[in-house]
Structures are given as structure tokens and as C-alpha cells.
mmCIF file of C-alpha atoms in Angstrom:
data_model
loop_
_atom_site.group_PDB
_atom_site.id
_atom_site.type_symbol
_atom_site.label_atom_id
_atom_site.label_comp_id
_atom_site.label_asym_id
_atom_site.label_seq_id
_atom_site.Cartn_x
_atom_site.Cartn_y
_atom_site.Cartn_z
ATOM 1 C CA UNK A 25 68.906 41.832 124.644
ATOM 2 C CA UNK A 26 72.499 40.986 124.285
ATOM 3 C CA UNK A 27 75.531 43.402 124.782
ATOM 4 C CA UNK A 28 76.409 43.376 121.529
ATOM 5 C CA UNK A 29 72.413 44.833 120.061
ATOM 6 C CA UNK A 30 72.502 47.025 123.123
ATOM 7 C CA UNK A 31 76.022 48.805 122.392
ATOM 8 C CA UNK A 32 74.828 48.491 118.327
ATOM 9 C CA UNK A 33 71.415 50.436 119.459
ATOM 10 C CA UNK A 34 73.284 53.126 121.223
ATOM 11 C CA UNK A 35 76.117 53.946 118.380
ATOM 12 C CA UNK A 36 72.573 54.413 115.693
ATOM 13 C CA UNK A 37 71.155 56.211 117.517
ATOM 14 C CA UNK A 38 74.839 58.315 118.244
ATOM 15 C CA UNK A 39 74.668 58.616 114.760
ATOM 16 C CA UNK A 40 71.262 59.317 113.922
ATOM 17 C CA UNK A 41 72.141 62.452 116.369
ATOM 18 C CA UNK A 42 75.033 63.480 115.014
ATOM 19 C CA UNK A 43 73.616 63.282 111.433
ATOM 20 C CA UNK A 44 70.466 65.214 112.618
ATOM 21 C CA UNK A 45 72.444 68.140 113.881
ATOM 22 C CA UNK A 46 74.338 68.315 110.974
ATOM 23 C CA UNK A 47 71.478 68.661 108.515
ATOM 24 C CA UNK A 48 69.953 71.259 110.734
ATOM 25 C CA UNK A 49 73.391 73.339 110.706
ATOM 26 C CA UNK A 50 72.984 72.855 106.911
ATOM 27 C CA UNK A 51 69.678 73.858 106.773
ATOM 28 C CA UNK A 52 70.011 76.979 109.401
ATOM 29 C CA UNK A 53 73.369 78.252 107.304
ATOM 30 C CA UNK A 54 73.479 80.439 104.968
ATOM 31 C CA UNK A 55 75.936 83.392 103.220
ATOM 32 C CA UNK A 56 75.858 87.413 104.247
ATOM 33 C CA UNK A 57 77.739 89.392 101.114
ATOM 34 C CA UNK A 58 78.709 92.640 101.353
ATOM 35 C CA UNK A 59 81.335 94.788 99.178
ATOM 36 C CA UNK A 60 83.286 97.595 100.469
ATOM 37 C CA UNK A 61 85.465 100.497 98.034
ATOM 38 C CA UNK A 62 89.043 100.906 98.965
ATOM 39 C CA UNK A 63 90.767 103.975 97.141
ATOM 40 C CA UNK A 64 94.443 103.929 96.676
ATOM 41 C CA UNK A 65 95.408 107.517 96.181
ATOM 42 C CA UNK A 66 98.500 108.446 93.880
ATOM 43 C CA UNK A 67 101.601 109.303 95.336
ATOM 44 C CA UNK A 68 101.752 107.601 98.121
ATOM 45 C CA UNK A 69 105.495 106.206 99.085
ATOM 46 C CA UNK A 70 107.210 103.004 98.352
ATOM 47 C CA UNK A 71 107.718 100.899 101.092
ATOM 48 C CA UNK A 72 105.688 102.614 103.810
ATOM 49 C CA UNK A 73 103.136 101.922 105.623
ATOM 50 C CA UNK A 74 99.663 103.278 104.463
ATOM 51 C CA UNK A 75 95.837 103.370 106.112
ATOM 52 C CA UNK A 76 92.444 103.819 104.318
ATOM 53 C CA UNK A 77 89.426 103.602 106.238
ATOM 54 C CA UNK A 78 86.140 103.166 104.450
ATOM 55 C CA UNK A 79 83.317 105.338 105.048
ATOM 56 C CA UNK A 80 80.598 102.877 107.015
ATOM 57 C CA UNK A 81 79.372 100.088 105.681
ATOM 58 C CA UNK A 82 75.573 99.602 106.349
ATOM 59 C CA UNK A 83 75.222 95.780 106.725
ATOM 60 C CA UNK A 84 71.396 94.884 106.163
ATOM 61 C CA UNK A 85 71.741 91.939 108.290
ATOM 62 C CA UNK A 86 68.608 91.898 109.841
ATOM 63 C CA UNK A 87 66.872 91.872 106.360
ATOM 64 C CA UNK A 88 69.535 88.692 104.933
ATOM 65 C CA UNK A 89 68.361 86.989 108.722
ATOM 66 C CA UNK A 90 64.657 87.390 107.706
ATOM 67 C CA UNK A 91 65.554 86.290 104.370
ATOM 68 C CA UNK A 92 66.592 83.037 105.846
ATOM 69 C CA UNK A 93 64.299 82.522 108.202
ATOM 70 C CA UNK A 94 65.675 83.699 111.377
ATOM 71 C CA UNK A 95 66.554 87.084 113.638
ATOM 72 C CA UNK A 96 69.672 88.625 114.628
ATOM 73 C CA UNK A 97 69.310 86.963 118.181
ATOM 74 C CA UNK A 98 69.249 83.737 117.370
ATOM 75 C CA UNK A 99 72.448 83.905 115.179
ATOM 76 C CA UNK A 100 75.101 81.541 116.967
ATOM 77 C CA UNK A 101 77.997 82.004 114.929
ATOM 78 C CA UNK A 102 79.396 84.158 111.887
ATOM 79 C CA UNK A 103 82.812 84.216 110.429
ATOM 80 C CA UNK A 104 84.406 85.542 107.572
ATOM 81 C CA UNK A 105 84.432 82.425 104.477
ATOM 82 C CA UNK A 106 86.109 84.764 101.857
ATOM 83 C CA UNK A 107 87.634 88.032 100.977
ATOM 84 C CA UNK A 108 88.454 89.040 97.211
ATOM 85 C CA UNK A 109 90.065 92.429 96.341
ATOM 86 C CA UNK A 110 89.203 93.138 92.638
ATOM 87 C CA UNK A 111 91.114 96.195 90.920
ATOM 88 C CA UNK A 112 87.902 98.303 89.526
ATOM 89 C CA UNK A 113 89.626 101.240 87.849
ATOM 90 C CA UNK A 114 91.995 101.934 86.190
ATOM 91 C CA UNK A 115 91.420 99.209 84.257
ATOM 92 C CA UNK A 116 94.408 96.866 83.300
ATOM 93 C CA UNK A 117 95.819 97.314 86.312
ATOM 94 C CA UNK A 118 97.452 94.530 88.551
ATOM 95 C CA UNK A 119 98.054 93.768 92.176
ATOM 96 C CA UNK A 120 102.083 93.977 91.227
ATOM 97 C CA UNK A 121 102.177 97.049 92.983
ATOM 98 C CA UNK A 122 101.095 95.946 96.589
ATOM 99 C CA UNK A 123 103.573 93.999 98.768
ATOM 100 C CA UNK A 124 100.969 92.997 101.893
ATOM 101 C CA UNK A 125 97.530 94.468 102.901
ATOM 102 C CA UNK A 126 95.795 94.144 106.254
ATOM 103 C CA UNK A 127 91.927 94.493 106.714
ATOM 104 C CA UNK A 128 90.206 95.050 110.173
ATOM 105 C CA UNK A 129 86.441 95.339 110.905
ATOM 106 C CA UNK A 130 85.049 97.519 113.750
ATOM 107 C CA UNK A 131 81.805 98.866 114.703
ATOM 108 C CA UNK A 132 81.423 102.104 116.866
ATOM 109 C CA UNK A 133 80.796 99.703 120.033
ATOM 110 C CA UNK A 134 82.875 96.435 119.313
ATOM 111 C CA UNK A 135 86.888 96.844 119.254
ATOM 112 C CA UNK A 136 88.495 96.667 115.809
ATOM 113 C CA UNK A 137 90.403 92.932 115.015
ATOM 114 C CA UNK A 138 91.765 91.959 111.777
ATOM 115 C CA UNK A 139 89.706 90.190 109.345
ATOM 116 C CA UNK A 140 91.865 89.318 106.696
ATOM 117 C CA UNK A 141 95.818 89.664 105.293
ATOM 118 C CA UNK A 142 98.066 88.829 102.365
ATOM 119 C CA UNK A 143 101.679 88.803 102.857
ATOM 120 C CA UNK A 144 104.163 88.332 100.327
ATOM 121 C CA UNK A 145 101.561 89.531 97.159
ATOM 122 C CA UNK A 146 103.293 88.553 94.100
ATOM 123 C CA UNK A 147 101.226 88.162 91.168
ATOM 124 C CA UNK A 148 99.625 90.566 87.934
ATOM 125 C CA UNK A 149 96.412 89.241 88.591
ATOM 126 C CA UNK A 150 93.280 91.809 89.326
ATOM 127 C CA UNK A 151 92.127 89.706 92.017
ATOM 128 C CA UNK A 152 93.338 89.168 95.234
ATOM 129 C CA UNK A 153 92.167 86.439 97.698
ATOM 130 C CA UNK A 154 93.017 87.190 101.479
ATOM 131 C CA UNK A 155 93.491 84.691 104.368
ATOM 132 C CA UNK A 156 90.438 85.350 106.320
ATOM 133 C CA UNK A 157 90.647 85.152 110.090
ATOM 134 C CA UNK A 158 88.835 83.159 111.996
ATOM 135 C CA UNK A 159 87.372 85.008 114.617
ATOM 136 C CA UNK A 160 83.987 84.881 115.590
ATOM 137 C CA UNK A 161 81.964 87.868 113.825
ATOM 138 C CA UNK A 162 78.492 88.143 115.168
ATOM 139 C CA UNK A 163 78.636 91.578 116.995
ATOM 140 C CA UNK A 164 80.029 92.989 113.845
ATOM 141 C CA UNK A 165 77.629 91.711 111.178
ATOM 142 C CA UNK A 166 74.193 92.206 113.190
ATOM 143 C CA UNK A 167 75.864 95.437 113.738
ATOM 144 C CA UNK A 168 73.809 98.276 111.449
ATOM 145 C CA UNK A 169 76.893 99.385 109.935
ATOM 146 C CA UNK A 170 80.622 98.780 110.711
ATOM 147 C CA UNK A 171 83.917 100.136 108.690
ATOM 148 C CA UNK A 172 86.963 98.719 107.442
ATOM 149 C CA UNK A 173 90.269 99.715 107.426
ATOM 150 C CA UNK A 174 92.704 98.711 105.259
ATOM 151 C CA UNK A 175 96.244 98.795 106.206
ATOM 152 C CA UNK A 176 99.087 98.278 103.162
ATOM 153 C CA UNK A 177 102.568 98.253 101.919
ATOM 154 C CA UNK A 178 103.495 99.306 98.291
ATOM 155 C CA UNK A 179 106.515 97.382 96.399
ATOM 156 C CA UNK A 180 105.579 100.172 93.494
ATOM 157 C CA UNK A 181 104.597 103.587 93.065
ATOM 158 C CA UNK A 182 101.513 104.384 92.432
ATOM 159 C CA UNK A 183 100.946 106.838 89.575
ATOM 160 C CA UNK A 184 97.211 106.652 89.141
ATOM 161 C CA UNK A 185 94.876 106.735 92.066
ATOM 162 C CA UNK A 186 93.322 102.485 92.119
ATOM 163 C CA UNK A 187 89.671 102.233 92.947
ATOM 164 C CA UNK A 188 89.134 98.153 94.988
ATOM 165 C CA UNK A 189 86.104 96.552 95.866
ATOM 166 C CA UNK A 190 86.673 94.410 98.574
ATOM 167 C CA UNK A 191 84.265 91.715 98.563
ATOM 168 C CA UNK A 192 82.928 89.952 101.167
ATOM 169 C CA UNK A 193 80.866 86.793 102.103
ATOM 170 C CA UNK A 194 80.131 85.819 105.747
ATOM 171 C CA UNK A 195 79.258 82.242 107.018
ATOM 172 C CA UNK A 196 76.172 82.673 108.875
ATOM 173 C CA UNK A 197 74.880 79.835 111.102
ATOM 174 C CA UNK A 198 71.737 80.248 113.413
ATOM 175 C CA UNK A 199 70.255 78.540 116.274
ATOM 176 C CA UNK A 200 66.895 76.642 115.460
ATOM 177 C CA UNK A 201 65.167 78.000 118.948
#
């Protein structure tokens, strides 16, 4: 065999790897959604600084693994693909009255870290899409249950307490053994 077919044998067969590993990411991927209600309460001040920390948030994880075909330890890697605030009630309303909003995910045994922001929020839309980060999420979404907090700035007053539902879908990827 020549050089040339040897060094032509080797880079298929490169590929032929790198191809196979890719369809078996594809094929041992797959989406975690879960939704979490953020209440804005009335009369809270322009310009400050304001927290709201859900109530727990009861993941089902290990059911969405066994839906796809896999368990909790053999999950690799999870991070968070989107983030959508909708405005619920009142209806009508508009993110014109929020100038930034922080989210952070912790569990009672993992430290909290943020998960997503929007700076700058300018816009009469109902829907919001944050920046997620990129951290890696697996303790927190094989967790049972984990909360969010919420941390935002208002540009308006509020005069009617704002029900959000904070929608979220996680990138799931598991290991094949």
C-alpha cells in the first residue's frame, strides 16, 4: 500500500468516527421542560432592587430520563437551551416595566449560580427571551426539586400585581454506557 491510500484509509476512518459519535450524541439528546410562576407584587419601588424566590420546583427528571431511554447516572451533560418569561395576568400587559432580571437555580445541596439575565429590557412585548448561561446543570436537574430566584429592576411602577411563567427547556445529553 502506498502512503497516499494509507494516510486516505486513516482520515475515513477519522471521519467515520467522528460522524459516529455525532449521531449517537443526536440520538442520546433530548429536551427537559419545566415552567416556573414568578409573581410581581404591586408596589414595589422604581429603580430598586427586588427578589422573588419560587416555591420548589419538582423536576421529574428521572421520569423524562426513562422517557428517553436512559437514568439519571448516565446523564453527561445538561445546560440550559432557552428561557422565555411570558406575562400571564393581567392580561395586556408588557415587559415595559422591567429594566433587567436575573434568574439563579439552586437545590438544597448544590450552591445557587445564575441561569439566565436580560439587561437593558426595552420592548412592549409579553415575552421575554433571557441569555441563558452556560454552565453545566446536571446536579440541578436530576435534582428532585430545585427553586429559582429571580432577581429584578423596575424602570416603572407597578400598579397591578404581574403573574410570569418562566419557561424552561434543558439540553439533555447522556452517555450510551
Amino acid at each position: 500500500m502506498t502512503l497516499r491510500l494509507k494516510s486516505s484509509i486513516v482520515i475515513i476512518v477519522l471521519i467515520t468516527a467522528i460522524s459516529s459519535c455525532s449521531v449517537v450524541d443526536k440520538l442520546l439528546t433530548f429536551t427537559i421542560s419545566n415552567t416556573a410562576t414568578i409573581k410581581i407584587e404591586s408596589g414595589l419601588p422604581v429603580g430598586g432592587v427586588f427578589e422573588i424566590v419560587t416555591p420548589d420546583i419538582t423536576t421529574n427528571s428521572s421520569k423524562e430520563f426513562e422517557n428517553n431511554n436512559t437514568k439519571a447516572n448516565l446523564v453527561k451533560d445538561v445546560k440550559l437551551n432557552s428561557l422565555n418569561l411570558t406575562i400571564t395576568e393581567p392580561s395586556g400587559k408588557s415587559f415595559s416595566f422591567l429594566k433587567s432580571v436575573r434568574l439563579y437555580i439552586s437545590t438544597d445541596s448544590s450552591d445557587e449560580i445564575e441561569l439566565a439575565y436580560l439587561e437593558d429590557i426595552n420592548t412592549t412585548a409579553n415575552t421575554i427571551s433571557l441569555i441563558p448561561n452556560t454552565a453545566k446543570l446536571d446536579k440541578y436537574v436530576k435534582a428532585s426539586s430545585y427553586k429559582i430566584r429571580t432577581k429584578a429592576v423596575l424602570k416603572e411602577t407597578v400598579t397591578k400585581d404581574i403573574t410570569i411563567d418562566a419557561n424552561m427547556k434543558f439540553k439533555v445529553t447522556a452517555d450510551p454506557f
